[in-house]
Each structure stands twice: as C-alpha cells, then as structure tokens.
Coordinates of C-alpha atoms in Angstrom, one line a residue:
L1 CA 0.7 -46.1 14.0
D2 CA 3.7 -43.2 15.6
R3 CA 3.1 -40.0 16.6
E4 CA 3.0 -38.6 13.6
S5 CA 1.1 -40.7 11.4
L6 CA -2.1 -40.1 13.5
T7 CA -1.3 -36.8 12.8
E8 CA -0.4 -36.6 8.7
L9 CA -4.1 -38.8 9.1
S10 CA -6.0 -36.1 11.2
A11 CA -4.7 -33.4 9.2
R12 CA -6.5 -34.9 5.7
R13 CA -8.8 -36.2 7.6
A14 CA -9.6 -32.2 8.5
L15 CA -9.7 -30.8 4.9
V16 CA -11.5 -33.1 3.9
M17 CA -14.2 -31.9 6.5
L18 CA -12.8 -28.4 5.7
E19 CA -13.6 -28.4 2.3
D20 CA -16.8 -31.4 2.0
F21 CA -18.3 -29.9 6.1
P22 CA -17.8 -27.3 7.0
G23 CA -19.4 -26.6 10.0
D24 CA -18.1 -26.9 14.0
D25 CA -17.5 -30.8 13.6
A26 CA -14.8 -29.5 11.2
Q27 CA -13.1 -26.6 12.8
A28 CA -12.4 -29.1 15.8
M29 CA -11.0 -31.3 13.6
A30 CA -8.7 -28.8 12.7
D31 CA -8.3 -27.4 16.0
S32 CA -7.4 -30.6 17.5
V33 CA -4.7 -30.6 15.3
L34 CA -3.0 -27.2 15.4
A35 CA -2.9 -27.6 19.0
S36 CA -1.2 -30.8 18.4
G37 CA 1.4 -28.7 18.0
A38 CA 2.8 -30.5 15.0
R39 CA 4.5 -29.4 12.1
Q40 CA 4.2 -30.8 8.5
A41 CA 3.2 -29.9 5.6
L42 CA -0.1 -30.6 6.0
V43 CA -0.9 -28.5 9.1
A44 CA 0.5 -25.6 7.0
E45 CA -2.3 -26.4 4.1
V46 CA -4.8 -26.3 7.7
L47 CA -4.0 -23.7 9.4
Y48 CA -4.8 -21.5 5.9
R49 CA -8.1 -23.3 5.4
R50 CA -8.4 -22.4 8.3
G51 CA -7.3 -19.5 8.7
V52 CA -9.8 -18.2 5.6
G53 CA -12.7 -19.9 7.8
L54 CA -11.9 -17.4 10.0
L55 CA -11.3 -14.4 7.8
V56 CA -15.0 -15.1 6.4
K57 CA -16.3 -15.2 9.3
A58 CA -14.9 -11.7 9.9
D59 CA -12.7 -13.1 13.1
Y60 CA -9.3 -10.9 12.2
P61 CA -7.4 -11.8 15.3
A62 CA -7.8 -15.4 15.3
A63 CA -7.0 -15.3 11.2
E64 CA -4.6 -12.9 11.9
R65 CA -3.2 -15.4 14.6
L66 CA -3.1 -18.6 12.4
F67 CA -1.8 -16.9 9.2
R68 CA 0.6 -15.3 11.5
Q69 CA 1.4 -18.8 12.9
L70 CA 1.8 -20.2 8.9
V71 CA 3.8 -17.1 7.5
E72 CA 6.3 -18.2 10.7
D73 CA 6.6 -21.1 10.9
Y74 CA 6.6 -22.4 7.0
P75 CA 8.1 -19.9 5.4
S76 CA 9.0 -22.9 2.5
S77 CA 5.5 -23.4 2.2
T78 CA 3.8 -23.1 -0.8
L79 CA 1.2 -21.8 0.7
Y80 CA 3.4 -18.8 2.4
G81 CA 2.8 -15.8 -0.4
D82 CA -1.0 -16.9 0.3
A83 CA -1.1 -16.4 4.1
C84 CA 1.1 -13.0 3.2
F85 CA -2.3 -11.8 1.7
K86 CA -4.5 -13.0 3.7
L87 CA -2.8 -12.1 6.9
G88 CA -2.8 -8.3 5.3
S89 CA -6.3 -8.9 5.1
A90 CA -6.9 -9.6 8.1
Y91 CA -4.5 -6.8 9.1
Y92 CA -5.4 -4.2 7.0
M93 CA -9.8 -4.5 8.2
M94 CA -8.5 -4.2 11.8
Q95 CA -6.8 -0.7 10.6
K96 CA -3.3 -2.2 11.0
Y97 CA -2.2 -0.8 8.2
Q98 CA 1.0 -0.7 8.7
D99 CA 1.3 -4.7 9.0
S100 CA -0.8 -4.9 6.6
A101 CA 1.4 -2.9 3.6
I102 CA 4.4 -5.3 5.1
N103 CA 2.3 -8.8 4.5
F104 CA 1.3 -7.6 1.0
G105 CA 4.7 -6.7 0.2
L106 CA 6.0 -10.2 1.2
A107 CA 2.8 -11.0 -1.1
V108 CA 3.9 -9.4 -4.3
S109 CA 8.0 -11.0 -3.0
S110 CA 6.8 -14.5 -2.9
G111 CA 6.6 -14.2 -7.1
K112 CA 3.6 -16.2 -7.1
P113 CA 1.2 -15.0 -10.7
S114 CA -2.7 -15.5 -9.3
L115 CA -1.5 -13.1 -6.1
V116 CA 1.2 -9.9 -7.3
K117 CA -2.0 -8.2 -9.3
D118 CA -3.9 -8.1 -6.5
A119 CA -1.7 -7.8 -3.7
L120 CA 0.2 -4.6 -5.8
F121 CA -2.7 -3.0 -5.6
N122 CA -3.9 -4.4 -2.2
Y123 CA -0.2 -3.6 -0.9
S124 CA -1.2 0.9 -2.0
L125 CA -3.7 0.6 -0.6
A126 CA -2.6 -0.6 2.5
L127 CA 0.4 2.1 2.3
E128 CA -2.2 4.9 1.4
Q129 CA -3.9 4.2 4.5
T130 CA -0.2 4.7 6.4
G131 CA 0.2 8.5 4.5
D132 CA 3.1 6.7 2.4
F133 CA 1.5 8.6 -0.4
R134 CA 5.1 8.5 -1.9
K135 CA 5.3 4.4 -1.9
A136 CA 1.8 4.0 -2.8
A137 CA 1.7 5.4 -5.5
E138 CA 5.2 3.7 -7.1
A139 CA 2.9 0.4 -5.7
C140 CA 0.0 1.6 -8.7
Q141 CA 2.5 2.5 -11.3
T142 CA 4.7 -0.6 -10.4
L143 CA 1.0 -1.8 -10.8
A144 CA 0.3 -0.7 -14.5
W145 CA 3.5 -0.9 -15.1
R146 CA 4.1 -5.1 -14.7
F147 CA -0.3 -5.4 -16.5
P148 CA -1.3 -3.1 -19.6
Y149 CA -3.9 -5.1 -20.9
G150 CA -5.2 -6.5 -16.7
D151 CA -8.2 -4.8 -15.4
Q152 CA -6.7 -3.3 -13.1
F153 CA -4.9 -0.6 -15.5
E154 CA -6.8 2.4 -15.6
R155 CA -7.6 2.6 -12.0
A156 CA -4.2 2.2 -10.8
L157 CA -3.1 5.0 -13.0
V158 CA -5.6 7.0 -11.4
R159 CA -4.5 6.0 -8.2
T160 CA -1.2 6.6 -9.6
G161 CA -2.0 10.2 -9.7
Y162 CA -4.0 11.1 -6.8
C163 CA -2.1 9.5 -4.5
L164 CA 0.7 11.9 -6.5
Q165 CA -0.8 15.0 -5.7
Q166 CA -1.6 13.5 -1.8
A167 CA 1.6 14.2 -1.6
G168 CA 1.9 17.0 -3.4
S169 CA 3.9 16.4 -6.7
A170 CA 0.8 17.3 -8.4
A171 CA 2.9 18.2 -11.2
E172 CA 4.1 14.6 -11.7
A173 CA 0.2 13.5 -11.4
I174 CA -1.2 15.4 -14.5
P175 CA 1.2 13.7 -17.1
V176 CA 0.1 10.7 -16.1
Y177 CA -3.7 11.3 -16.4
N178 CA -2.8 12.6 -19.7
G179 CA -1.5 9.3 -20.9
L180 CA -4.7 7.9 -19.4
L181 CA -6.6 10.2 -21.2
Q182 CA -4.9 8.8 -24.8
Y183 CA -5.7 4.9 -23.0
S184 CA -8.8 4.5 -21.9
D185 CA -12.4 5.2 -24.2
K186 CA -14.1 4.5 -21.6
S187 CA -16.7 8.0 -20.3
E188 CA -16.4 7.5 -16.4
T189 CA -13.0 7.3 -16.5
L190 CA -12.4 9.9 -19.3
A191 CA -14.7 12.3 -16.9
E192 CA -12.9 11.3 -12.9
T193 CA -9.5 11.8 -15.0
R194 CA -10.1 15.1 -15.8
Y195 CA -11.8 16.2 -12.8
W196 CA -8.3 15.2 -11.2
I197 CA -6.1 17.1 -14.4
G198 CA -8.0 20.2 -12.5
E199 CA -7.9 19.2 -9.0
A200 CA -3.6 19.0 -10.0
F201 CA -3.7 22.3 -11.8
A202 CA -5.9 23.9 -9.0
Q203 CA -3.2 22.3 -6.8
L204 CA -0.2 24.0 -8.5
G205 CA -2.4 27.3 -8.4
D206 CA -3.4 27.6 -12.6
H207 CA -6.8 28.3 -11.5
E208 CA -8.2 29.0 -15.5
R209 CA -6.6 25.6 -16.4
A210 CA -8.5 24.4 -13.7
A211 CA -11.6 25.4 -14.8
C212 CA -11.6 24.6 -18.4
E213 CA -10.8 20.8 -17.2

C-alpha cells in the first residue's frame, strides 16, 4: 500500500475506534493520523471527531486547535459548518467572544439547516458578550423571523427586546414585547415580558406606565 492508502486505512480505523471504543487507544490512533500531516476527507472527519471529544472533556484550547485546522484546511468539507459551530463554542468557553461570534456567524453562513437555528442563537449570545447589543438584537430578530414556529421563537423575541434596551433603544424594544404579549400563552413568558416592558418605560422616563406593568 502507498502512503495515501495507508493514511486512509488508519483514518478509517481511527473513526471506528472513536465511535465504538472511545478510549485512550482510539485517541492515540486519531492523533497518529493527524500527526501524519496528510490532507484527506477522512482526515477532516478525524479532526472533527477528535475535536468533539476534547470539547466534551473541556480541553477547549486543544479542541480549538483541531477545529481551526479543519476550518482552515478543509473549507469545502461537509463538516465545515459543524466545525465553525464547535470552534465558536470552544472560543465562547474560553471567553474569546469576538472570535466566538465570528465562527458562529460562519456556521450561520454555511446554510446547513441543522445548524442555522442554534448558530444564530449562539451568535447573538457571543455578540452580547462583546457589548454589540445592536447586532445581537438583529441576530435574535432574524432567528424569530426565520423560525417562527421553533422552540426558541419566544426566547428570541424576549432577547431581541432586551438587547435593544441594552443598546439604548427602549422605544424600539416595546413594540417587540407587545407583539410577544399577543402571541404567547405561557404565563412565565407573559410575566417576564411585562417586567421588561416596565423596565423599558422606566428607561424612557415614563415611570407611571412602568408602574402599570
């Protein structure tokens, strides 16, 4: 067998071991494949699977290195969007919020249906941590528009209003909250929304209307 075939065989074996026997031997096999320097589609999958394992173990710097390598070396891989998402997660856990936002944004842009909703939500969280509340509000609003029947719809609207308030735009937040009051039938959501409406009116200096909420 030539070197490329041997690498492919080793990568396949590593993937099987990571799936069925995810212990030290599987990790050593995966690391051996990665150390070969080969660039194949199966190597990209090994990078991803090994990175996920490191992420689960909370070894965020090591996971970040593998996901970043996948993103940089395999931009055409079917795992590109997933790797961007995981890279955003690793950066977020390391409190590197600007890098986190960039990669969650790339995950959104990848257009992978299974990623977009969660990536948009996490993108807004990372933006909020950077202090860019206006962009965070836009991300939450986009999430609500694109997934109006999703499980995160109401939360996205609440966060849209909250981020607008934090951006100093309480007047824009109030219509968002009022729209949610007309939509939701959940007592907890309604109570929270009324609280934030009161906070928005207080922010605008209308303490009488704030008290009514």
